[in-house]
Tab-separated table of C-alpha atoms in Angstrom:
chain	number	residue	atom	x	y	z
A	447	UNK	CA	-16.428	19.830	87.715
A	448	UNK	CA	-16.620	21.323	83.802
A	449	UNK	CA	-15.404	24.773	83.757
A	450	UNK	CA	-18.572	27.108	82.691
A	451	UNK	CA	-17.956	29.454	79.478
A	452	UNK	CA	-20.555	32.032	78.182
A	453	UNK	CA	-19.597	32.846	74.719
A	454	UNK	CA	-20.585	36.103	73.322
A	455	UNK	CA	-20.985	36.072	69.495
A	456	UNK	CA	-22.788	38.888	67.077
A	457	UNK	CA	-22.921	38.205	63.666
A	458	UNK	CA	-24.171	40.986	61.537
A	459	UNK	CA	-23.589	40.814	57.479
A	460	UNK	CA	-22.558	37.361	56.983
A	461	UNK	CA	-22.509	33.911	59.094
A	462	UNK	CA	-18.799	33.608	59.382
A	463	UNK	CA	-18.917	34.894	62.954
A	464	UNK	CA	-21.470	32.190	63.774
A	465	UNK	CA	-19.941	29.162	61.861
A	466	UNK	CA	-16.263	29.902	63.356
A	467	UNK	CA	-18.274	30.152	66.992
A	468	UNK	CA	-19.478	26.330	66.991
A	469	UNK	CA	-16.497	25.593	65.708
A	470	UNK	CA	-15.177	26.575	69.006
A	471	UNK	CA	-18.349	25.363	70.722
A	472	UNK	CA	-17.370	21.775	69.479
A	473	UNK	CA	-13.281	22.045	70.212
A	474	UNK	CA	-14.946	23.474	73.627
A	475	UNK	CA	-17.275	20.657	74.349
A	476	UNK	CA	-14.131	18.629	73.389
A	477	UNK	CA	-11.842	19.258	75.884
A	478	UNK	CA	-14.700	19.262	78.302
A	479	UNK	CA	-15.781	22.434	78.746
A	480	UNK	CA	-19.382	23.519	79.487
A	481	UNK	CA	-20.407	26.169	76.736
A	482	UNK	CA	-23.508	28.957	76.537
A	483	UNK	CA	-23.542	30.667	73.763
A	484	UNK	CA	-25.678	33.785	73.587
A	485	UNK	CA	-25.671	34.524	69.781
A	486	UNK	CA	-27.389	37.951	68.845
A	487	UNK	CA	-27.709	37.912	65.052
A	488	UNK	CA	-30.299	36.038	62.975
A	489	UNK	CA	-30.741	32.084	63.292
A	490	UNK	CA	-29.127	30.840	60.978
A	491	UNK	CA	-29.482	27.974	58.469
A	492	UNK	CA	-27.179	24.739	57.482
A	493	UNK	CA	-25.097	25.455	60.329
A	494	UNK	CA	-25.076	22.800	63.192
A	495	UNK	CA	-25.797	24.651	66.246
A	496	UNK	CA	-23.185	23.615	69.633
A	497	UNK	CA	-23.329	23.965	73.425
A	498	UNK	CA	-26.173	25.815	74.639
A	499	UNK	CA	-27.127	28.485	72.319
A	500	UNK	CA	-29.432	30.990	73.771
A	501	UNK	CA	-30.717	33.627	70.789
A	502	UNK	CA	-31.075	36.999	72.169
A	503	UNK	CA	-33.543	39.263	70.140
A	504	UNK	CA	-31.283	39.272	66.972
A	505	UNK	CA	-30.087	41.913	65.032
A	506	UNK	CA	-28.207	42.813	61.594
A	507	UNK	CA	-27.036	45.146	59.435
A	508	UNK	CA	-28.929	46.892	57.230
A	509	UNK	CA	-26.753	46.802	54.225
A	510	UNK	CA	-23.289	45.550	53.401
A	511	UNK	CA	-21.864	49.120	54.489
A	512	UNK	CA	-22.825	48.668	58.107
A	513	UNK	CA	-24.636	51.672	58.438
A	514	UNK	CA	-27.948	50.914	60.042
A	515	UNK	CA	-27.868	47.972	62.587
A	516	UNK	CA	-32.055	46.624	62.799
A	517	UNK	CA	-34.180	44.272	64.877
A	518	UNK	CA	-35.662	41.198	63.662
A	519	UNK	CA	-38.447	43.488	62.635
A	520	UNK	CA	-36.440	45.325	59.787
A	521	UNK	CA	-36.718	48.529	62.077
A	522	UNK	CA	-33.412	50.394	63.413
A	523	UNK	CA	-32.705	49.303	67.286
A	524	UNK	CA	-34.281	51.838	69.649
A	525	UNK	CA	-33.065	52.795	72.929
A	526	UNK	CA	-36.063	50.455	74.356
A	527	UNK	CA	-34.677	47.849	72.033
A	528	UNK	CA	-30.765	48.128	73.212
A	529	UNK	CA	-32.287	48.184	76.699
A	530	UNK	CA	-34.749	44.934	76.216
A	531	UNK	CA	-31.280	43.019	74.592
A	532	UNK	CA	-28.902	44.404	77.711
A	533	UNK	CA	-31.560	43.370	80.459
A	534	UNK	CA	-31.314	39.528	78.733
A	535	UNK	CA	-27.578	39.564	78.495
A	536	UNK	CA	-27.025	40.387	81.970
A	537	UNK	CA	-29.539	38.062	83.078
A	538	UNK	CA	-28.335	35.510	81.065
A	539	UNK	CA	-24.637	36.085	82.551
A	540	UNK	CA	-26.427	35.896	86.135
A	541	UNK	CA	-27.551	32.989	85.673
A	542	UNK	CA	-24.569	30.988	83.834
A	543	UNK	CA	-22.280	32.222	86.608
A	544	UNK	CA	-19.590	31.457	84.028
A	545	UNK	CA	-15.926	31.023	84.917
A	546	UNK	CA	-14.651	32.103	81.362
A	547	UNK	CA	-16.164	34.776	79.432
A	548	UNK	CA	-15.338	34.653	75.704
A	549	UNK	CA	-16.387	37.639	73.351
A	550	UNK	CA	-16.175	37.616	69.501
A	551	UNK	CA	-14.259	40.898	68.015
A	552	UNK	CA	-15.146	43.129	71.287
A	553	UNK	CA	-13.487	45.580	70.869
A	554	UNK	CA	-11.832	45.053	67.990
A	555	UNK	CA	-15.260	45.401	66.508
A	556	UNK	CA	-18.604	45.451	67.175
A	557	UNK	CA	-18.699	49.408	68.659
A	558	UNK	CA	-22.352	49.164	67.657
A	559	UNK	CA	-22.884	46.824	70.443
A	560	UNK	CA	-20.852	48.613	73.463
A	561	UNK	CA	-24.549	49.467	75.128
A	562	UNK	CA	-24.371	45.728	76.415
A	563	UNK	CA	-21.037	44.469	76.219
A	564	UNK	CA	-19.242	47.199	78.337
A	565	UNK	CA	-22.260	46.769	81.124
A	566	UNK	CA	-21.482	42.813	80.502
A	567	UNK	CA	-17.766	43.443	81.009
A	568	UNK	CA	-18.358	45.562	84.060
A	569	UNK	CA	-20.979	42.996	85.554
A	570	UNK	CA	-17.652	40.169	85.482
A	571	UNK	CA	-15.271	42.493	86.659
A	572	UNK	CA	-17.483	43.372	89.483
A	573	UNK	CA	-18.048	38.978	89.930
A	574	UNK	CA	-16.798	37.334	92.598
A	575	UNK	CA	-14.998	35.253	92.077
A	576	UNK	CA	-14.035	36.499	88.645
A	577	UNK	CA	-14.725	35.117	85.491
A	578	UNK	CA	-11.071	34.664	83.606
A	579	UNK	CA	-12.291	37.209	80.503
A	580	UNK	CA	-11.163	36.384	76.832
A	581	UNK	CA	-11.452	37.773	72.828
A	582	UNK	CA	-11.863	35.289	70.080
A	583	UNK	CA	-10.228	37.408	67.213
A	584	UNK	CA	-10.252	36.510	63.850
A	585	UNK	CA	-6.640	36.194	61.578
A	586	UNK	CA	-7.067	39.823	60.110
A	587	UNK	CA	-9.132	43.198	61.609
A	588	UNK	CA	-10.772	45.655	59.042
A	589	UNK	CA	-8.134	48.307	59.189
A	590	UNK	CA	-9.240	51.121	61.295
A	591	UNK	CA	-7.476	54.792	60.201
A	592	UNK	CA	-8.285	56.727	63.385
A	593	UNK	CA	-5.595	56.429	65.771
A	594	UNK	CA	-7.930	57.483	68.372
A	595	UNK	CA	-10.176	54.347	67.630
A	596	UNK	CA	-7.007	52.114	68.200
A	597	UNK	CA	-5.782	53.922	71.059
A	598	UNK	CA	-9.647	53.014	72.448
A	599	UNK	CA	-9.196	49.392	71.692
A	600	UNK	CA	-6.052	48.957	73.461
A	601	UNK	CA	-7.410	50.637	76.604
A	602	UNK	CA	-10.481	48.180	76.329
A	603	UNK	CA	-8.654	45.335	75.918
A	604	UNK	CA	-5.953	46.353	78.953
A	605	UNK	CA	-8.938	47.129	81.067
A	606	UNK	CA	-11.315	44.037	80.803
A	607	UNK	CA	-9.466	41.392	79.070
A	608	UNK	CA	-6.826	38.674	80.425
A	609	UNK	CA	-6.414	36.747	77.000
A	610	UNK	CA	-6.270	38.040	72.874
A	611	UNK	CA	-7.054	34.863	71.260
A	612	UNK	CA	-5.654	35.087	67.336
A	613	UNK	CA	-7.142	32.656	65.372
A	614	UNK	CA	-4.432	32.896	63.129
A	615	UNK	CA	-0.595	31.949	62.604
A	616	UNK	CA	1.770	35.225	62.976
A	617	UNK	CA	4.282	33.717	60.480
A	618	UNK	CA	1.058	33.477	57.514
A	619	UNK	CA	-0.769	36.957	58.762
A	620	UNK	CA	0.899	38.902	62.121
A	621	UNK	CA	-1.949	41.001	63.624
A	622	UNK	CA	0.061	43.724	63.163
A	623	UNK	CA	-0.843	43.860	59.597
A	624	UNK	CA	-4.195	45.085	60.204
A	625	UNK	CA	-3.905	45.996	63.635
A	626	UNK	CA	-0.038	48.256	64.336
A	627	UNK	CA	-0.884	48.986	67.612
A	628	UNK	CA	-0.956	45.226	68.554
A	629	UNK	CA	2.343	45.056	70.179
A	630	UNK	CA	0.438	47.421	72.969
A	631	UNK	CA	-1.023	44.020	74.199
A	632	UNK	CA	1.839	41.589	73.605
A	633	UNK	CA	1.386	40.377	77.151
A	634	UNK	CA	-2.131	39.341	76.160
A	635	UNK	CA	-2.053	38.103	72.684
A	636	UNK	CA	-1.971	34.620	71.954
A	637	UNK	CA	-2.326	32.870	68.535
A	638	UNK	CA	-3.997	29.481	68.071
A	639	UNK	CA	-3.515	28.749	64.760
A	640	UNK	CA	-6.606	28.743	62.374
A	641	UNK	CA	-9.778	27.483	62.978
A	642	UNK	CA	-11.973	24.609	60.942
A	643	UNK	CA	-14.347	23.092	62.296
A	644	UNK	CA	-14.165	19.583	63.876
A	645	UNK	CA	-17.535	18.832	62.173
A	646	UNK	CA	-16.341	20.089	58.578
A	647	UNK	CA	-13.407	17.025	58.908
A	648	UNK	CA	-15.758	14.787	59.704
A	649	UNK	CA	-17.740	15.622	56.504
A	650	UNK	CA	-14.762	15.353	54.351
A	651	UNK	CA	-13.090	12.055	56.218
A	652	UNK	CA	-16.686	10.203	56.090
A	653	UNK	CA	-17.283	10.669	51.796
A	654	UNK	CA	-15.934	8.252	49.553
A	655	UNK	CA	-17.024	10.140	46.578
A	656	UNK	CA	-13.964	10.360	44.237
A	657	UNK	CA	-12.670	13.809	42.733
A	658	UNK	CA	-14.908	15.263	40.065
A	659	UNK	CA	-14.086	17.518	37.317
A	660	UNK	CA	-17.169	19.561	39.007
A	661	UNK	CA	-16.441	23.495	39.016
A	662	UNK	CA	-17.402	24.935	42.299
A	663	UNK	CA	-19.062	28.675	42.911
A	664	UNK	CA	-20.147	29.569	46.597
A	665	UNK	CA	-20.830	32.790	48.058
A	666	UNK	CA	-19.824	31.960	51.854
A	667	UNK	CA	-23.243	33.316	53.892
A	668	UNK	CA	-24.375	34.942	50.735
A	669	UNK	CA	-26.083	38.276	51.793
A	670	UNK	CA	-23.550	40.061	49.539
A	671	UNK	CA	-22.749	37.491	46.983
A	672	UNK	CA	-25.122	37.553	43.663
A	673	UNK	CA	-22.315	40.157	41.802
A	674	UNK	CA	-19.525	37.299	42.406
A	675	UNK	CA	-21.917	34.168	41.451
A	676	UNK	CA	-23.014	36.612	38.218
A	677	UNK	CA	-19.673	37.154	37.517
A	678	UNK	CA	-18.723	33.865	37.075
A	679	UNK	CA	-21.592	32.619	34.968
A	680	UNK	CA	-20.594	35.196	32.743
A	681	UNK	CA	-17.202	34.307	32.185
A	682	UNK	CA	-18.190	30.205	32.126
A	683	UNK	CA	-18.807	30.478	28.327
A	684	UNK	CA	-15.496	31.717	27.932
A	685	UNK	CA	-13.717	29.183	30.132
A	686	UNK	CA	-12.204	25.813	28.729
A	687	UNK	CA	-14.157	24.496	31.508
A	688	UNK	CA	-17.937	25.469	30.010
A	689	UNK	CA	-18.826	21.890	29.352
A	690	UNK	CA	-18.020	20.377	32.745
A	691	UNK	CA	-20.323	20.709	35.430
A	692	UNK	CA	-20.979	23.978	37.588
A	693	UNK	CA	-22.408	24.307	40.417
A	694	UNK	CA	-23.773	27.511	42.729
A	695	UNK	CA	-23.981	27.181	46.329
A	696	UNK	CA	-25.507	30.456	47.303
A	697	UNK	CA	-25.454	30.431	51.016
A	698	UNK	CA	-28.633	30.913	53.519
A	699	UNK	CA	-28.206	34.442	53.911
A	700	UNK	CA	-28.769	35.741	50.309
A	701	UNK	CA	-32.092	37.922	49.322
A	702	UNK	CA	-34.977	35.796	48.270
A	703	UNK	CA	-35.033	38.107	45.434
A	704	UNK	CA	-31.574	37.760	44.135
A	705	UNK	CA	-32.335	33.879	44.523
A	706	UNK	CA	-35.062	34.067	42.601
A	707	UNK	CA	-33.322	36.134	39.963
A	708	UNK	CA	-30.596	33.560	39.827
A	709	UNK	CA	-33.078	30.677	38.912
A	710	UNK	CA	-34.534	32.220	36.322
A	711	UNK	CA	-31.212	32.956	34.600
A	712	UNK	CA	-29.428	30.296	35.206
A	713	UNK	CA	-28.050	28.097	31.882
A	714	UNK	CA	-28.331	24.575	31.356
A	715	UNK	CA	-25.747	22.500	32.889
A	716	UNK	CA	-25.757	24.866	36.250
A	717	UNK	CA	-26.803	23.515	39.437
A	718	UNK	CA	-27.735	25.545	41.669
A	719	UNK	CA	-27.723	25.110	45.770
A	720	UNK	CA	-28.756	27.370	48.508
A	721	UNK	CA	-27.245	25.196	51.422
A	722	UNK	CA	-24.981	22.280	51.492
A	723	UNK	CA	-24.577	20.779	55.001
A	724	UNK	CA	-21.065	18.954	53.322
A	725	UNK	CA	-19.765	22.154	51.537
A	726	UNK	CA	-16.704	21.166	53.009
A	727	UNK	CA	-16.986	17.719	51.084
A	728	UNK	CA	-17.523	19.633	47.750
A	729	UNK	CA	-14.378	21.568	48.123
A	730	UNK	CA	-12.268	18.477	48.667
A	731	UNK	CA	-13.799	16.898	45.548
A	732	UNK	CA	-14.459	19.665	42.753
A	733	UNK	CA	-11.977	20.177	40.484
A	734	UNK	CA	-11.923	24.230	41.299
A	735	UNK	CA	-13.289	26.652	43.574
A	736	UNK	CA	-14.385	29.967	43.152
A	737	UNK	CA	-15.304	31.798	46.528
A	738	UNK	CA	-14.961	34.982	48.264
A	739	UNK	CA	-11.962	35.208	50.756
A	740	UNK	CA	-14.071	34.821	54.081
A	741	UNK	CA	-12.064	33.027	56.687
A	742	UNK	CA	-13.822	30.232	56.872
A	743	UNK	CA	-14.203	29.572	53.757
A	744	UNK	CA	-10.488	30.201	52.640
A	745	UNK	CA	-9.280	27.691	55.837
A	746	UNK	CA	-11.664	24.786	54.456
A	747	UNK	CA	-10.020	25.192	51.179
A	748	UNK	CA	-6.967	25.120	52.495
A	749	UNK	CA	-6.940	22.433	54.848
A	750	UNK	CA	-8.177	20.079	52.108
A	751	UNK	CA	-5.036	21.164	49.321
A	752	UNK	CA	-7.952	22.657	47.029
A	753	UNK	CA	-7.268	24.287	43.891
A	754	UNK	CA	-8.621	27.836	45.039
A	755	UNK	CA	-9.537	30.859	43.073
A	756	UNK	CA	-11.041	33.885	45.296
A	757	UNK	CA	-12.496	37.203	44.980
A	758	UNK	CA	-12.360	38.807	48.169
A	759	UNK	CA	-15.382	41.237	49.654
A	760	UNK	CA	-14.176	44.510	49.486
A	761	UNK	CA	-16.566	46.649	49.195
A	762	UNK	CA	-16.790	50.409	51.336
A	763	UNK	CA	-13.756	50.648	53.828
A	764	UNK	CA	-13.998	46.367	54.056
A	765	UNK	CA	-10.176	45.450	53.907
A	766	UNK	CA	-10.058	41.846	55.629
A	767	UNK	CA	-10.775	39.312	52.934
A	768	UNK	CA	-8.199	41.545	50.873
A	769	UNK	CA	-5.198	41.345	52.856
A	770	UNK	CA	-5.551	37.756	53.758
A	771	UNK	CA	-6.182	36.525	49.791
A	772	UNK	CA	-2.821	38.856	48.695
A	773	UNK	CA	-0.466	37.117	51.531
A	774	UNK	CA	-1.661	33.839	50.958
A	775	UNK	CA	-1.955	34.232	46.931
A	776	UNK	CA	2.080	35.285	47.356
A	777	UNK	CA	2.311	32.063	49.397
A	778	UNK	CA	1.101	30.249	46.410
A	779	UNK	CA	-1.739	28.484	48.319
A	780	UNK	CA	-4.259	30.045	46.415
A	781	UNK	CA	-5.341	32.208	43.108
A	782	UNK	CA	-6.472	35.891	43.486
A	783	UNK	CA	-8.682	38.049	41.104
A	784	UNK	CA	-9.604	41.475	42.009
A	785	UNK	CA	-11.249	44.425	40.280
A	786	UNK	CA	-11.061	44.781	36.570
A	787	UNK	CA	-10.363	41.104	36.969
A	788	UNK	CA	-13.356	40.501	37.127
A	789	UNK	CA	-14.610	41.131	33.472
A	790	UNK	CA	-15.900	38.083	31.415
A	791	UNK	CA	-12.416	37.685	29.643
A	792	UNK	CA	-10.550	38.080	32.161
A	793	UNK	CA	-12.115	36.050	34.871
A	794	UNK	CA	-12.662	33.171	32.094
A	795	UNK	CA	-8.553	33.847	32.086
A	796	UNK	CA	-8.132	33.696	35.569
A	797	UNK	CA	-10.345	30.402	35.853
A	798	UNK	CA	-8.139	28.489	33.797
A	799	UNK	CA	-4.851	29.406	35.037
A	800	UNK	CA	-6.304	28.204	38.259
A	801	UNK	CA	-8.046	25.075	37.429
A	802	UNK	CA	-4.830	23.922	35.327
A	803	UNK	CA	-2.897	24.917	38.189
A	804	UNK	CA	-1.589	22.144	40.659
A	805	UNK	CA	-2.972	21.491	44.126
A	806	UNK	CA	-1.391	23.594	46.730
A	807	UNK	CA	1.138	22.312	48.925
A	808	UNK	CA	0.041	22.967	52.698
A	809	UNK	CA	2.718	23.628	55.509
A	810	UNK	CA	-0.234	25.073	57.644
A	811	UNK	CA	-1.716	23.771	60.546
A	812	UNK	CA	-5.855	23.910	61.367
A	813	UNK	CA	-6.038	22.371	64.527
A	814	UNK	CA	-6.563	25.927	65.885
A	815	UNK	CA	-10.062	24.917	67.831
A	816	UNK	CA	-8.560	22.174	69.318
A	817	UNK	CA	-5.610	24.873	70.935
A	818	UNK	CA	-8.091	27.761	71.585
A	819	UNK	CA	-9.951	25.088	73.999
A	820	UNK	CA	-6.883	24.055	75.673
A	821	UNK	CA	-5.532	27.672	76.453
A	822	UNK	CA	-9.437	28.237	77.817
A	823	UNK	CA	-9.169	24.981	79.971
A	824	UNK	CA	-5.690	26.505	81.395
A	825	UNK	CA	-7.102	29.874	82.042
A	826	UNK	CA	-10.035	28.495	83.551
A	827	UNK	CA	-7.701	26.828	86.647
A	828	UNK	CA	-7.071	28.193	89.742
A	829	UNK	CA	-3.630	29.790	88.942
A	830	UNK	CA	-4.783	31.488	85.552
A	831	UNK	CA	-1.372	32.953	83.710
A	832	UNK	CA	-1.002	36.493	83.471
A	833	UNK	CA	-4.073	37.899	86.050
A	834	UNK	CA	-3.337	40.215	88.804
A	835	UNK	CA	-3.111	39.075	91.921
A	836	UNK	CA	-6.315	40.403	92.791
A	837	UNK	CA	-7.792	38.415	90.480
A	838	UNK	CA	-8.372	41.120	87.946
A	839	UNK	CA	-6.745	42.144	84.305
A	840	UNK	CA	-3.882	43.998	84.969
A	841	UNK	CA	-3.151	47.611	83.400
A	842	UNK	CA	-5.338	50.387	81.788
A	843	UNK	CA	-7.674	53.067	82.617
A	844	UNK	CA	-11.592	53.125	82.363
A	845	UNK	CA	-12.900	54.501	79.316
């Protein structure tokens, strides 16, 4: 019989969250694995959906400083609201009787949502028998300063969860670079390698389009990505590259508004896109691409050798997308503009050291869906590594 996993995902700015979950889904489905996914942000468009993906009244943030979280109505969740979303999360769990629970970030993010995942966590401790609990963790954590908030995660994570996924490779990014406190869970941590979706190699194996001399600008999900996509149709002109195509993928999530701004504006010779089902394709044909430093993103690039120039989202305390592009720019795998960087000169200087720059050569491995489903299969047996012999996660206190 397929082991049963309900997989807990939130995305609330962007769709990276999202896209990396199917990925999983699909490595999941793989290896045999029966998947729910109850996914709690906004549907999302030009991603394939996987498993069975139940959408709980969705929510997002606000603005790209995460200060408001709202409902699907553009109104700030309630009490009633937080109560409506925890009553179909439990009941969702009830009736999966899953014997894996997976949880995006929680709690290495995601405080905002601790009104239904701590109930959640309680509801599997409290199972019987026990679903074997896991986080899916990203490469690199926004850096948290409060040593209190740290101290909180690691008491979480001791308390509820058996398995730390890292979707990452210690020897590229250590979780200890955003995270110092991570050796407090070194019995639990276990890395997969990165992530790319089974689906995105299939796009890129299946064209038979040859390279182009096509300059590439996408802005990942795109809710915060006009200022980069502006930035770089400023500097074009100034680029040795201004007669060769261009083209703008904008991602679903950007404002209709800024959309509609970029259309009007945009010069002759531009194409513009808001989706591309084989983005992956384009970045193993164009020439150059010029992208924020999202994890998805940056992994697609790199697991087809493309020439690479990123900007990484760093706006209010964000820190992520800047400490992965400055390891992997000193790895030489790709180019990295920040700040100032980013006036017309300069970025038109920046675009041509990277587009006459040669293809990167790629030690790294991307087959981390394909692990993360095989350490899920293993913790799903009877004798799952590491658990208590009474079946629970070992260690901690309740918070």
């Amino acid at each position: 019989m397929a082991p049963r996993l309900l997989f807990y995902v939130q995305h609330l700015l962007g769709v990276g969250h999202f896209r990396r979950a199917m990925a999983l889904v699909r490595a999941c489905e793989e290896a045999g694995i029966e998947v729910t996914v109850a996914s709690g942000g906004r549907p999302v468009e030009g991603i394939a959906p996987a498993g069975r993906l139940v959408q709980l009244p969705p929510a997002e943030s606000a603005d790209s400083r995460f200060s408001t979280i709202i409902d699907e109505r553009g109104q700030p969740i309630d009490d009633a609201w937080r109560a409506s979303r925890r009553e179909a999360l439990l009941g969702l769990f009830d009736a999966c009787r899953p014997d894996l629970l997976l949880i995006e970030q929680f709690p290495f993010g995601r405080r905002a949502f601790r009104f239904e995942l701590l109930p959640l966590l309680e509801a599997a401790q409290a199972r019987h028998p026990r679903p074997v609990t896991v986080c899916s963790l990203r490469d690199v954590l926004v850096m948290k300063s409060d040593p209190r908030r740290q101290e909180e995660m690691i008491v979480l994570a001791r308390t509820y969860f058996d398995r730390v996924l890292v979707h990452g490779d210690p020897a590229v990014i250590p979780l200890e670079a955003s995270f110092p406190a991570a050796s407090a869970l070194a019995d639990r941590l276990a890395y997969t390698g990165f992530v790319v979706d089974s689906a995105a190699q299939s796009t890129i194996a299946g064209t038979d389009t040859p390279m182009s001399d096509e300059i590439l600008v996408s802005a990942g999900g795109g809710a915060v990505g006009r200022p980069l996509i502006e930035a770089a149709l400023a500097a074009r002109p100034l680029t040795r590259w201004r007669d060769k195509p261009w083209r703008i993928v904008t991602g679903p999530g950007m404002a209709e508004r800024d959309l509609d701004a970029l259309r009007l504006s945009l010069p002759a010779g531009v194409q513009l896109d808001r989706v591309r089902a084989d983005l992956p394709a384009l970045f193993a044909r164009c020439h150059l691409s010029i992208s924020q430093a999202g994890y998805n993103t940056v992994m697609e690039l790199l697991s087809v050798r493309a020439r690479a120039l990123v900007v990484p989202f760093a706006e209010a305390s964000e820190t992520e997308q800047t400490l992965r592009a400055r390891r992997l720019a000193a790895m030489k795998l790709i180019h990295l503009v920040e700040g100032e960087a980013l006036a017309p000169a300069s970025f038109a200087a920046a675009i041509d050291r990277a587009a006459a720059a040669s293809r990167p050569v790629m030690t790294l491995r991307f087959d981390g869906g394909a692990q993360s489903a095989r350490m899920l299969r293993a913790l799903a047996g009877p004798h799952a590594p590491g658990l208590a012999t009474d079946g629970k996660a070992s260690g901690g206190r309740r918070v």
